[in-house]
Amino acid sequence: MRWPPWSSIPPSPPSKPSELDDPSPPPAPKPLISWSTSLNSTDWTHYTEPRTLIPTILLTSTALVFARIYRSYLRRIPEAANVEKAWFRKRSLFGYVTSVGDADNFRLFHTPGGRMTGWGWLPGRRIPKARAELRERTWRPHRASRRRPEYSTMSSTAKIYIVRQPQIHIRLAGIDAPELAHFGRPAQPYSSDALSFLTFFVLHRRVRAYVYRRDQYDRLVATVYVRRGLLRRDVGLQMVKKGLATVYEAKTGAEFGNLEGKYRRAEWWAKWWGRGMWRDKGGESPREYKTRMGKVELEKEKSEKK
């Protein structure tokens, strides 16, 4: 009852007895439980139920399969040194030809999967085509750089490195093209024709290279195919047919796959019809040219020593 009766404030509830006044004893401490006892007492049966176990196995297996597929077929290989020996004579490389060097080699930008995996149209999978894109100028401290520079100049704090975008150097297997002028040697007849044909045939096109080995110049020796129209053409075979290359004549290091017979027949017919370098009777093959120039340089060195 309110008191006084006219008061509008309700009386406060009676206060609870304090803990000091509580006569009940304190709770007993919980006993210590070991880790092994805790694990043994946990119910693990729900982890082995089919509704939990089957999705876990499927998800893990799918992730492992996709990782294996990516590593084996979709991972881009930047340079020839990155190609594993297990690939030789078993696997091929699909890519875009960015430049042509001599008449029997070029540089390839590896695009695994081609357009189906986004190369050329997805962001982050753009193929470099212009020279400015293939050659980058970067500033790096001298000790921090791990790349081999193509050109460098010293400064007080850093070096300027002009570094190419990683590309695979391909050497056409089974053929030898006329030599261009380099290392102080004059150009061989029909070398410019062979270079022009190879440039026209493969430059800025997608090709497939069947890899055999890596040579002493860190190039991949491979049989290369390019699609021209509806047909797939063997680049090396086409050069031999045109008389712009010969069958590789070195005693060691020759690679043909299983195409040596086809290449030799094509060379025979090119000689018969007098195509390319066979137009001139008594013409010099690339192997004969290299042997002759080697003898000339050796004699020159001997004369200089005297």
PDB file of C-alpha atoms in Angstrom:
ATOM      1  CA  MET A   1       0.000   0.000   0.000  1.00  0.00           C
ATOM      2  CA  ARG A   2       1.254   3.450  -0.879  1.00  0.00           C
ATOM      3  CA  TRP A   3       2.127   5.679   1.905  1.00  0.00           C
ATOM      4  CA  PRO A   4       1.114   8.323   2.045  1.00  0.00           C
ATOM      5  CA  PRO A   5      -1.909   7.340  -0.038  1.00  0.00           C
ATOM      6  CA  TRP A   6      -1.651  10.397  -2.284  1.00  0.00           C
ATOM      7  CA  SER A   7       1.894   9.591  -3.374  1.00  0.00           C
ATOM      8  CA  SER A   8       2.284   8.599  -7.101  1.00  0.00           C
ATOM      9  CA  ILE A   9       5.747   6.990  -6.697  1.00  0.00           C
ATOM     10  CA  PRO A  10       5.581   3.275  -6.048  1.00  0.00           C
ATOM     11  CA  PRO A  11       7.571   2.024  -3.151  1.00  0.00           C
ATOM     12  CA  SER A  12      10.951   0.463  -3.983  1.00  0.00           C
ATOM     13  CA  PRO A  13      11.105  -3.315  -3.814  1.00  0.00           C
ATOM     14  CA  PRO A  14      12.796  -4.810  -0.851  1.00  0.00           C
ATOM     15  CA  SER A  15      16.521  -5.156  -1.350  1.00  0.00           C
ATOM     16  CA  LYS A  16      18.051  -8.599  -1.839  1.00  0.00           C
ATOM     17  CA  PRO A  17      20.383  -9.852   0.771  1.00  0.00           C
ATOM     18  CA  SER A  18      24.038  -9.239  -0.095  1.00  0.00           C
ATOM     19  CA  GLU A  19      26.486 -12.013  -0.907  1.00  0.00           C
ATOM     20  CA  LEU A  20      28.144 -11.447   2.433  1.00  0.00           C
ATOM     21  CA  ASP A  21      24.872 -12.221   4.149  1.00  0.00           C
ATOM     22  CA  ASP A  22      24.251 -15.326   2.002  1.00  0.00           C
ATOM     23  CA  PRO A  23      24.814 -18.315   4.223  1.00  0.00           C
ATOM     24  CA  SER A  24      25.058 -20.809   1.269  1.00  0.00           C
ATOM     25  CA  PRO A  25      28.564 -22.275   0.632  1.00  0.00           C
ATOM     26  CA  PRO A  26      30.575 -21.269  -2.563  1.00  0.00           C
ATOM     27  CA  PRO A  27      30.340 -23.568  -5.607  1.00  0.00           C
ATOM     28  CA  ALA A  28      32.938 -26.282  -5.842  1.00  0.00           C
ATOM     29  CA  PRO A  29      35.689 -25.754  -8.562  1.00  0.00           C
ATOM     30  CA  LYS A  30      35.308 -27.719 -11.806  1.00  0.00           C
ATOM     31  CA  PRO A  31      37.648 -30.654 -12.120  1.00  0.00           C
ATOM     32  CA  LEU A  32      40.511 -30.364 -14.712  1.00  0.00           C
ATOM     33  CA  ILE A  33      39.989 -32.484 -17.858  1.00  0.00           C
ATOM     34  CA  SER A  34      42.941 -33.596 -19.978  1.00  0.00           C
ATOM     35  CA  TRP A  35      43.102 -32.950 -23.766  1.00  0.00           C
ATOM     36  CA  SER A  36      42.955 -36.639 -24.669  1.00  0.00           C
ATOM     37  CA  THR A  37      39.944 -37.129 -22.426  1.00  0.00           C
ATOM     38  CA  SER A  38      38.229 -34.170 -24.132  1.00  0.00           C
ATOM     39  CA  LEU A  39      38.886 -35.618 -27.579  1.00  0.00           C
ATOM     40  CA  ASN A  40      37.644 -39.028 -26.578  1.00  0.00           C
ATOM     41  CA  SER A  41      34.507 -37.564 -25.124  1.00  0.00           C
ATOM     42  CA  THR A  42      33.728 -35.578 -28.325  1.00  0.00           C
ATOM     43  CA  ASP A  43      31.203 -37.130 -30.654  1.00  0.00           C
ATOM     44  CA  TRP A  44      32.865 -37.441 -34.108  1.00  0.00           C
ATOM     45  CA  THR A  45      30.225 -39.568 -35.739  1.00  0.00           C
ATOM     46  CA  HIS A  46      28.640 -36.651 -37.623  1.00  0.00           C
ATOM     47  CA  TYR A  47      31.928 -36.163 -39.550  1.00  0.00           C
ATOM     48  CA  THR A  48      31.711 -39.681 -40.971  1.00  0.00           C
ATOM     49  CA  GLU A  49      28.120 -39.447 -42.054  1.00  0.00           C
ATOM     50  CA  PRO A  50      27.619 -39.812 -45.867  1.00  0.00           C
ATOM     51  CA  ARG A  51      25.941 -36.392 -46.170  1.00  0.00           C
ATOM     52  CA  THR A  52      29.129 -34.787 -44.795  1.00  0.00           C
ATOM     53  CA  LEU A  53      31.796 -37.135 -46.163  1.00  0.00           C
ATOM     54  CA  ILE A  54      30.667 -37.352 -49.816  1.00  0.00           C
ATOM     55  CA  PRO A  55      30.568 -33.560 -50.530  1.00  0.00           C
ATOM     56  CA  THR A  56      33.985 -33.160 -48.861  1.00  0.00           C
ATOM     57  CA  ILE A  57      35.547 -35.868 -51.042  1.00  0.00           C
ATOM     58  CA  LEU A  58      33.957 -34.460 -54.207  1.00  0.00           C
ATOM     59  CA  LEU A  59      35.097 -30.905 -53.490  1.00  0.00           C
ATOM     60  CA  THR A  60      38.669 -31.963 -52.695  1.00  0.00           C
ATOM     61  CA  SER A  61      38.912 -34.218 -55.754  1.00  0.00           C
ATOM     62  CA  THR A  62      37.576 -31.483 -58.039  1.00  0.00           C
ATOM     63  CA  ALA A  63      40.094 -28.961 -56.712  1.00  0.00           C
ATOM     64  CA  LEU A  64      42.982 -31.409 -57.235  1.00  0.00           C
ATOM     65  CA  VAL A  65      41.849 -32.266 -60.771  1.00  0.00           C
ATOM     66  CA  PHE A  66      41.551 -28.604 -61.765  1.00  0.00           C
ATOM     67  CA  ALA A  67      44.996 -27.873 -60.306  1.00  0.00           C
ATOM     68  CA  ARG A  68      46.475 -30.749 -62.324  1.00  0.00           C
ATOM     69  CA  ILE A  69      44.747 -29.597 -65.534  1.00  0.00           C
ATOM     70  CA  TYR A  70      45.972 -26.041 -65.045  1.00  0.00           C
ATOM     71  CA  ARG A  71      49.547 -27.106 -64.393  1.00  0.00           C
ATOM     72  CA  SER A  72      49.629 -29.504 -67.349  1.00  0.00           C
ATOM     73  CA  TYR A  73      47.618 -27.658 -70.005  1.00  0.00           C
ATOM     74  CA  LEU A  74      46.718 -24.081 -69.033  1.00  0.00           C
ATOM     75  CA  ARG A  75      49.876 -22.750 -67.342  1.00  0.00           C
ATOM     76  CA  ARG A  76      51.766 -20.295 -69.564  1.00  0.00           C
ATOM     77  CA  ILE A  77      55.408 -21.161 -70.188  1.00  0.00           C
ATOM     78  CA  PRO A  78      57.412 -17.924 -70.456  1.00  0.00           C
ATOM     79  CA  GLU A  79      60.738 -19.146 -71.885  1.00  0.00           C
ATOM     80  CA  ALA A  80      62.403 -22.207 -73.401  1.00  0.00           C
ATOM     81  CA  ALA A  81      64.314 -22.843 -70.176  1.00  0.00           C
ATOM     82  CA  ASN A  82      60.992 -23.414 -68.365  1.00  0.00           C
ATOM     83  CA  VAL A  83      59.947 -26.341 -70.572  1.00  0.00           C
ATOM     84  CA  GLU A  84      60.359 -29.608 -68.704  1.00  0.00           C
ATOM     85  CA  LYS A  85      62.158 -32.548 -70.316  1.00  0.00           C
ATOM     86  CA  ALA A  86      59.030 -34.648 -69.878  1.00  0.00           C
ATOM     87  CA  TRP A  87      57.438 -32.524 -72.635  1.00  0.00           C
ATOM     88  CA  PHE A  88      59.986 -33.475 -75.290  1.00  0.00           C
ATOM     89  CA  ARG A  89      58.497 -35.677 -78.057  1.00  0.00           C
ATOM     90  CA  LYS A  90      55.219 -35.922 -76.103  1.00  0.00           C
ATOM     91  CA  ARG A  91      53.669 -32.477 -75.880  1.00  0.00           C
ATOM     92  CA  SER A  92      53.174 -29.405 -78.057  1.00  0.00           C
ATOM     93  CA  LEU A  93      53.081 -25.649 -77.507  1.00  0.00           C
ATOM     94  CA  PHE A  94      50.391 -23.383 -78.927  1.00  0.00           C
ATOM     95  CA  GLY A  95      51.179 -19.710 -79.243  1.00  0.00           C
ATOM     96  CA  TYR A  96      51.446 -16.464 -81.166  1.00  0.00           C
ATOM     97  CA  VAL A  97      54.522 -15.622 -83.270  1.00  0.00           C
ATOM     98  CA  THR A  98      55.801 -12.206 -82.184  1.00  0.00           C
ATOM     99  CA  SER A  99      59.004 -11.909 -84.237  1.00  0.00           C
ATOM    100  CA  VAL A 100      61.129 -13.742 -86.798  1.00  0.00           C
ATOM    101  CA  GLY A 101      64.918 -13.803 -86.396  1.00  0.00           C
ATOM    102  CA  ASP A 102      66.831 -15.858 -88.929  1.00  0.00           C
ATOM    103  CA  ALA A 103      65.143 -17.731 -91.743  1.00  0.00           C
ATOM    104  CA  ASP A 104      64.765 -20.855 -89.598  1.00  0.00           C
ATOM    105  CA  ASN A 105      63.800 -19.540 -86.143  1.00  0.00           C
ATOM    106  CA  PHE A 106      61.315 -17.204 -84.476  1.00  0.00           C
ATOM    107  CA  ARG A 107      59.952 -16.189 -81.087  1.00  0.00           C
ATOM    108  CA  LEU A 108      56.690 -17.527 -79.704  1.00  0.00           C
ATOM    109  CA  PHE A 109      54.394 -16.086 -77.019  1.00  0.00           C
ATOM    110  CA  HIS A 110      52.827 -19.131 -75.385  1.00  0.00           C
ATOM    111  CA  THR A 111      49.012 -18.959 -75.172  1.00  0.00           C
ATOM    112  CA  PRO A 112      47.830 -22.289 -73.716  1.00  0.00           C
ATOM    113  CA  GLY A 113      44.279 -23.050 -74.724  1.00  0.00           C
ATOM    114  CA  GLY A 114      44.168 -20.216 -77.248  1.00  0.00           C
ATOM    115  CA  ARG A 115      41.018 -18.142 -77.601  1.00  0.00           C
ATOM    116  CA  MET A 116      38.933 -20.688 -75.665  1.00  0.00           C
ATOM    117  CA  THR A 117      40.799 -19.787 -72.478  1.00  0.00           C
ATOM    118  CA  GLY A 118      40.541 -16.040 -73.075  1.00  0.00           C
ATOM    119  CA  TRP A 119      43.821 -15.220 -74.833  1.00  0.00           C
ATOM    120  CA  GLY A 120      43.354 -12.119 -76.940  1.00  0.00           C
ATOM    121  CA  TRP A 121      40.015 -10.969 -75.540  1.00  0.00           C
ATOM    122  CA  LEU A 122      39.906 -11.390 -71.746  1.00  0.00           C
ATOM    123  CA  PRO A 123      41.431  -8.703 -69.488  1.00  0.00           C
ATOM    124  CA  GLY A 124      44.804  -9.859 -68.230  1.00  0.00           C
ATOM    125  CA  ARG A 125      45.271 -12.225 -71.171  1.00  0.00           C
ATOM    126  CA  ARG A 126      46.283  -9.743 -73.816  1.00  0.00           C
ATOM    127  CA  ILE A 127      48.903 -10.841 -76.339  1.00  0.00           C
ATOM    128  CA  PRO A 128      51.743  -8.321 -76.822  1.00  0.00           C
ATOM    129  CA  LYS A 129      52.133  -7.469 -80.499  1.00  0.00           C
ATOM    130  CA  ALA A 130      53.883  -4.101 -80.852  1.00  0.00           C
ATOM    131  CA  ARG A 131      57.630  -3.759 -80.342  1.00  0.00           C
ATOM    132  CA  ALA A 132      57.043  -1.268 -77.545  1.00  0.00           C
ATOM    133  CA  GLU A 133      55.053  -3.914 -75.669  1.00  0.00           C
ATOM    134  CA  LEU A 134      57.645  -6.616 -76.247  1.00  0.00           C
ATOM    135  CA  ARG A 135      60.471  -4.452 -74.957  1.00  0.00           C
ATOM    136  CA  GLU A 136      60.172  -2.861 -71.527  1.00  0.00           C
ATOM    137  CA  ARG A 137      62.489  -0.368 -69.860  1.00  0.00           C
ATOM    138  CA  THR A 138      62.664  -0.906 -66.125  1.00  0.00           C
ATOM    139  CA  TRP A 139      64.737   0.558 -63.299  1.00  0.00           C
ATOM    140  CA  ARG A 140      66.164  -1.996 -60.907  1.00  0.00           C
ATOM    141  CA  PRO A 141      68.891  -1.865 -58.266  1.00  0.00           C
ATOM    142  CA  HIS A 142      71.989  -3.705 -59.393  1.00  0.00           C
ATOM    143  CA  ARG A 143      71.965  -6.318 -56.622  1.00  0.00           C
ATOM    144  CA  ALA A 144      68.204  -6.832 -56.571  1.00  0.00           C
ATOM    145  CA  SER A 145      67.919  -7.714 -60.248  1.00  0.00           C
ATOM    146  CA  ARG A 146      67.660 -11.386 -61.087  1.00  0.00           C
ATOM    147  CA  ARG A 147      67.057 -11.086 -64.808  1.00  0.00           C
ATOM    148  CA  ARG A 148      69.765 -11.164 -67.418  1.00  0.00           C
ATOM    149  CA  PRO A 149      69.838  -7.692 -68.998  1.00  0.00           C
ATOM    150  CA  GLU A 150      70.052  -7.168 -72.726  1.00  0.00           C
ATOM    151  CA  TYR A 151      71.457  -3.705 -72.211  1.00  0.00           C
ATOM    152  CA  SER A 152      72.549  -1.813 -69.130  1.00  0.00           C
ATOM    153  CA  THR A 153      74.098   1.507 -68.187  1.00  0.00           C
ATOM    154  CA  MET A 154      75.580   2.374 -64.820  1.00  0.00           C
ATOM    155  CA  SER A 155      74.345   5.228 -62.682  1.00  0.00           C
ATOM    156  CA  SER A 156      75.060   6.230 -59.090  1.00  0.00           C
ATOM    157  CA  THR A 157      72.125   4.336 -57.568  1.00  0.00           C
ATOM    158  CA  ALA A 158      70.701   1.912 -60.122  1.00  0.00           C
ATOM    159  CA  LYS A 159      71.011   0.261 -63.492  1.00  0.00           C
ATOM    160  CA  ILE A 160      68.725   0.702 -66.482  1.00  0.00           C
ATOM    161  CA  TYR A 161      67.656  -2.665 -67.853  1.00  0.00           C
ATOM    162  CA  ILE A 162      65.903  -3.095 -71.178  1.00  0.00           C
ATOM    163  CA  VAL A 163      64.212  -6.449 -70.681  1.00  0.00           C
ATOM    164  CA  ARG A 164      62.168  -8.335 -73.249  1.00  0.00           C
ATOM    165  CA  GLN A 165      58.829  -9.840 -72.413  1.00  0.00           C
ATOM    166  CA  PRO A 166      59.347 -13.584 -71.841  1.00  0.00           C
ATOM    167  CA  GLN A 167      59.041 -15.471 -75.127  1.00  0.00           C
ATOM    168  CA  ILE A 168      60.019 -18.928 -76.342  1.00  0.00           C
ATOM    169  CA  HIS A 169      62.741 -19.137 -78.981  1.00  0.00           C
ATOM    170  CA  ILE A 170      61.814 -21.795 -81.567  1.00  0.00           C
ATOM    171  CA  ARG A 171      64.212 -23.429 -84.053  1.00  0.00           C
ATOM    172  CA  LEU A 172      62.541 -25.225 -86.977  1.00  0.00           C
ATOM    173  CA  ALA A 173      63.414 -28.920 -86.870  1.00  0.00           C
ATOM    174  CA  GLY A 174      64.813 -30.867 -89.811  1.00  0.00           C
ATOM    175  CA  ILE A 175      65.762 -27.924 -92.037  1.00  0.00           C
ATOM    176  CA  ASP A 176      68.642 -25.526 -92.590  1.00  0.00           C
ATOM    177  CA  ALA A 177      67.939 -22.164 -94.257  1.00  0.00           C
ATOM    178  CA  PRO A 178      70.457 -19.878 -96.049  1.00  0.00           C
ATOM    179  CA  GLU A 179      72.462 -17.781 -93.630  1.00  0.00           C
ATOM    180  CA  LEU A 180      71.939 -14.045 -93.236  1.00  0.00           C
ATOM    181  CA  ALA A 181      74.879 -11.687 -92.752  1.00  0.00           C
ATOM    182  CA  HIS A 182      76.092 -11.830 -89.151  1.00  0.00           C
ATOM    183  CA  PHE A 183      79.274 -12.350 -87.121  1.00  0.00           C
ATOM    184  CA  GLY A 184      81.211 -10.674 -89.910  1.00  0.00           C
ATOM    185  CA  ARG A 185      80.117 -13.230 -92.497  1.00  0.00           C
ATOM    186  CA  PRO A 186      78.459 -12.173 -95.764  1.00  0.00           C
ATOM    187  CA  ALA A 187      74.877 -13.142 -96.478  1.00  0.00           C
ATOM    188  CA  GLN A 188      74.247 -16.339 -98.407  1.00  0.00           C
ATOM    189  CA  PRO A 189      72.251 -16.141-101.657  1.00  0.00           C
ATOM    190  CA  TYR A 190      68.476 -16.514-101.150  1.00  0.00           C
ATOM    191  CA  SER A 191      68.768 -15.830 -97.408  1.00  0.00           C
ATOM    192  CA  SER A 192      66.581 -12.716 -97.680  1.00  0.00           C
ATOM    193  CA  ASP A 193      64.022 -14.663 -99.728  1.00  0.00           C
ATOM    194  CA  ALA A 194      63.870 -17.376 -97.081  1.00  0.00           C
ATOM    195  CA  LEU A 195      63.473 -14.783 -94.321  1.00  0.00           C
ATOM    196  CA  SER A 196      60.696 -13.008 -96.225  1.00  0.00           C
ATOM    197  CA  PHE A 197      58.826 -16.267 -96.796  1.00  0.00           C
ATOM    198  CA  LEU A 198      59.033 -17.319 -93.133  1.00  0.00           C
ATOM    199  CA  THR A 199      57.927 -13.849 -92.012  1.00  0.00           C
ATOM    200  CA  PHE A 200      54.954 -13.916 -94.386  1.00  0.00           C
ATOM    201  CA  PHE A 201      54.031 -17.466 -93.397  1.00  0.00           C
ATOM    202  CA  VAL A 202      54.076 -17.294 -89.573  1.00  0.00           C
ATOM    203  CA  LEU A 203      54.520 -13.735 -88.246  1.00  0.00           C
ATOM    204  CA  HIS A 204      51.533 -12.570 -86.131  1.00  0.00           C
ATOM    205  CA  ARG A 205      49.863 -15.952 -86.553  1.00  0.00           C
ATOM    206  CA  ARG A 206      48.999 -18.725 -84.120  1.00  0.00           C
ATOM    207  CA  VAL A 207      51.096 -21.846 -84.537  1.00  0.00           C
ATOM    208  CA  ARG A 208      51.545 -25.203 -82.841  1.00  0.00           C
ATOM    209  CA  ALA A 209      55.066 -26.459 -82.150  1.00  0.00           C
ATOM    210  CA  TYR A 210      55.816 -30.133 -81.452  1.00  0.00           C
ATOM    211  CA  VAL A 211      58.910 -29.982 -79.272  1.00  0.00           C
ATOM    212  CA  TYR A 212      61.827 -32.439 -79.576  1.00  0.00           C
ATOM    213  CA  ARG A 213      64.654 -30.986 -77.490  1.00  0.00           C
ATOM    214  CA  ARG A 214      66.501 -27.845 -76.346  1.00  0.00           C
ATOM    215  CA  ASP A 215      69.633 -26.930 -78.320  1.00  0.00           C
ATOM    216  CA  GLN A 216      72.891 -25.304 -77.196  1.00  0.00           C
ATOM    217  CA  TYR A 217      71.495 -21.822 -77.857  1.00  0.00           C
ATOM    218  CA  ASP A 218      68.561 -22.368 -75.465  1.00  0.00           C
ATOM    219  CA  ARG A 219      66.093 -22.742 -78.333  1.00  0.00           C
ATOM    220  CA  LEU A 220      63.384 -25.371 -78.639  1.00  0.00           C
ATOM    221  CA  VAL A 221      63.842 -27.539 -81.725  1.00  0.00           C
ATOM    222  CA  ALA A 222      60.335 -28.259 -82.982  1.00  0.00           C
ATOM    223  CA  THR A 223      58.189 -29.110 -85.982  1.00  0.00           C
ATOM    224  CA  VAL A 224      55.816 -26.165 -86.409  1.00  0.00           C
ATOM    225  CA  TYR A 225      52.365 -26.135 -87.994  1.00  0.00           C
ATOM    226  CA  VAL A 226      50.347 -23.086 -89.001  1.00  0.00           C
ATOM    227  CA  ARG A 227      46.786 -22.984 -90.288  1.00  0.00           C
ATOM    228  CA  ARG A 228      46.506 -21.381 -93.717  1.00  0.00           C
ATOM    229  CA  GLY A 229      42.892 -21.309 -94.791  1.00  0.00           C
ATOM    230  CA  LEU A 230      41.331 -24.681 -93.995  1.00  0.00           C
ATOM    231  CA  LEU A 231      44.613 -26.609 -94.102  1.00  0.00           C
ATOM    232  CA  ARG A 232      47.320 -27.046 -91.494  1.00  0.00           C
ATOM    233  CA  ARG A 233      50.783 -26.598 -93.012  1.00  0.00           C
ATOM    234  CA  ASP A 234      54.185 -27.821 -91.868  1.00  0.00           C
ATOM    235  CA  VAL A 235      56.314 -24.659 -91.976  1.00  0.00           C
ATOM    236  CA  GLY A 236      59.651 -26.434 -92.455  1.00  0.00           C
ATOM    237  CA  LEU A 237      58.286 -28.681 -95.194  1.00  0.00           C
ATOM    238  CA  GLN A 238      56.881 -25.710 -97.097  1.00  0.00           C
ATOM    239  CA  MET A 239      60.292 -23.994 -97.045  1.00  0.00           C
ATOM    240  CA  VAL A 240      61.978 -27.130 -98.386  1.00  0.00           C
ATOM    241  CA  LYS A 241      59.377 -27.392-101.167  1.00  0.00           C
ATOM    242  CA  LYS A 242      60.029 -23.771-102.177  1.00  0.00           C
ATOM    243  CA  GLY A 243      63.776 -24.387-102.330  1.00  0.00           C
ATOM    244  CA  LEU A 244      64.353 -21.922 -99.487  1.00  0.00           C
ATOM    245  CA  ALA A 245      65.781 -24.516 -97.090  1.00  0.00           C
ATOM    246  CA  THR A 246      67.582 -27.848 -97.210  1.00  0.00           C
ATOM    247  CA  VAL A 247      67.254 -30.964 -95.127  1.00  0.00           C
ATOM    248  CA  TYR A 248      69.420 -30.576 -92.016  1.00  0.00           C
ATOM    249  CA  GLU A 249      72.771 -32.149 -92.887  1.00  0.00           C
ATOM    250  CA  ALA A 250      74.739 -31.974 -89.627  1.00  0.00           C
ATOM    251  CA  LYS A 251      76.074 -35.282 -88.330  1.00  0.00           C
ATOM    252  CA  THR A 252      74.739 -34.652 -84.807  1.00  0.00           C
ATOM    253  CA  GLY A 253      71.732 -32.824 -83.440  1.00  0.00           C
ATOM    254  CA  ALA A 254      69.393 -33.488 -86.381  1.00  0.00           C
ATOM    255  CA  GLU A 255      65.734 -33.767 -85.382  1.00  0.00           C
ATOM    256  CA  PHE A 256      62.968 -34.798 -87.776  1.00  0.00           C
ATOM    257  CA  GLY A 257      60.410 -36.623 -85.679  1.00  0.00           C
ATOM    258  CA  ASN A 258      59.072 -39.146 -88.176  1.00  0.00           C
ATOM    259  CA  LEU A 259      59.194 -36.714 -91.121  1.00  0.00           C
ATOM    260  CA  GLU A 260      62.707 -37.209 -92.517  1.00  0.00           C
ATOM    261  CA  GLY A 261      61.532 -39.212 -95.528  1.00  0.00           C
ATOM    262  CA  LYS A 262      58.937 -36.582 -96.434  1.00  0.00           C
ATOM    263  CA  TYR A 263      61.502 -33.777 -96.130  1.00  0.00           C
ATOM    264  CA  ARG A 264      64.033 -35.571 -98.363  1.00  0.00           C
ATOM    265  CA  ARG A 265      61.436 -36.246-101.044  1.00  0.00           C
ATOM    266  CA  ALA A 266      60.421 -32.574-100.983  1.00  0.00           C
ATOM    267  CA  GLU A 267      64.072 -31.525-101.375  1.00  0.00           C
ATOM    268  CA  TRP A 268      64.543 -33.918-104.304  1.00  0.00           C
ATOM    269  CA  TRP A 269      61.541 -32.425-106.111  1.00  0.00           C
ATOM    270  CA  ALA A 270      62.728 -28.869-105.378  1.00  0.00           C
ATOM    271  CA  LYS A 271      66.083 -29.713-106.983  1.00  0.00           C
ATOM    272  CA  TRP A 272      64.318 -31.350-109.932  1.00  0.00           C
ATOM    273  CA  TRP A 273      62.202 -28.263-110.645  1.00  0.00           C
ATOM    274  CA  GLY A 274      65.030 -25.845-109.880  1.00  0.00           C
ATOM    275  CA  ARG A 275      63.238 -23.895-107.188  1.00  0.00           C
ATOM    276  CA  GLY A 276      64.807 -21.308-104.932  1.00  0.00           C
ATOM    277  CA  MET A 277      68.467 -21.935-104.194  1.00  0.00           C
ATOM    278  CA  TRP A 278      68.478 -24.882-106.601  1.00  0.00           C
ATOM    279  CA  ARG A 279      67.883 -22.500-109.470  1.00  0.00           C
ATOM    280  CA  ASP A 280      71.633 -21.951-109.715  1.00  0.00           C
ATOM    281  CA  LYS A 281      73.583 -24.996-110.839  1.00  0.00           C
ATOM    282  CA  GLY A 282      76.308 -25.883-108.365  1.00  0.00           C
ATOM    283  CA  GLY A 283      74.698 -23.776-105.638  1.00  0.00           C
ATOM    284  CA  GLU A 284      76.003 -23.921-102.093  1.00  0.00           C
ATOM    285  CA  SER A 285      73.891 -25.428 -99.340  1.00  0.00           C
ATOM    286  CA  PRO A 286      73.811 -23.803 -95.885  1.00  0.00           C
ATOM    287  CA  ARG A 287      75.964 -26.621 -94.479  1.00  0.00           C
ATOM    288  CA  GLU A 288      78.557 -26.193 -97.223  1.00  0.00           C
ATOM    289  CA  TYR A 289      78.514 -22.430 -96.653  1.00  0.00           C
ATOM    290  CA  LYS A 290      79.145 -22.830 -92.914  1.00  0.00           C
ATOM    291  CA  THR A 291      81.963 -25.298 -93.528  1.00  0.00           C
ATOM    292  CA  ARG A 292      83.634 -23.015 -96.072  1.00  0.00           C
ATOM    293  CA  MET A 293      83.326 -19.924 -93.867  1.00  0.00           C
ATOM    294  CA  GLY A 294      84.715 -21.873 -90.922  1.00  0.00           C
ATOM    295  CA  LYS A 295      87.807 -22.788 -92.933  1.00  0.00           C
ATOM    296  CA  VAL A 296      88.223 -19.183 -94.107  1.00  0.00           C
ATOM    297  CA  GLU A 297      88.059 -17.866 -90.544  1.00  0.00           C
ATOM    298  CA  LEU A 298      90.489 -20.528 -89.331  1.00  0.00           C
ATOM    299  CA  GLU A 299      93.018 -19.624 -92.011  1.00  0.00           C
ATOM    300  CA  LYS A 300      92.581 -15.949 -91.175  1.00  0.00           C
ATOM    301  CA  GLU A 301      93.330 -16.601 -87.495  1.00  0.00           C
ATOM    302  CA  LYS A 302      96.452 -18.578 -88.394  1.00  0.00           C
ATOM    303  CA  SER A 303      97.729 -15.819 -90.659  1.00  0.00           C
ATOM    304  CA  GLU A 304      97.150 -13.213 -87.937  1.00  0.00           C
ATOM    305  CA  LYS A 305      99.126 -15.247 -85.405  1.00  0.00           C
ATOM    306  CA  LYS A 306     102.059 -15.416 -87.770  1.00  0.00           C
TER     307      LYS A 306
END
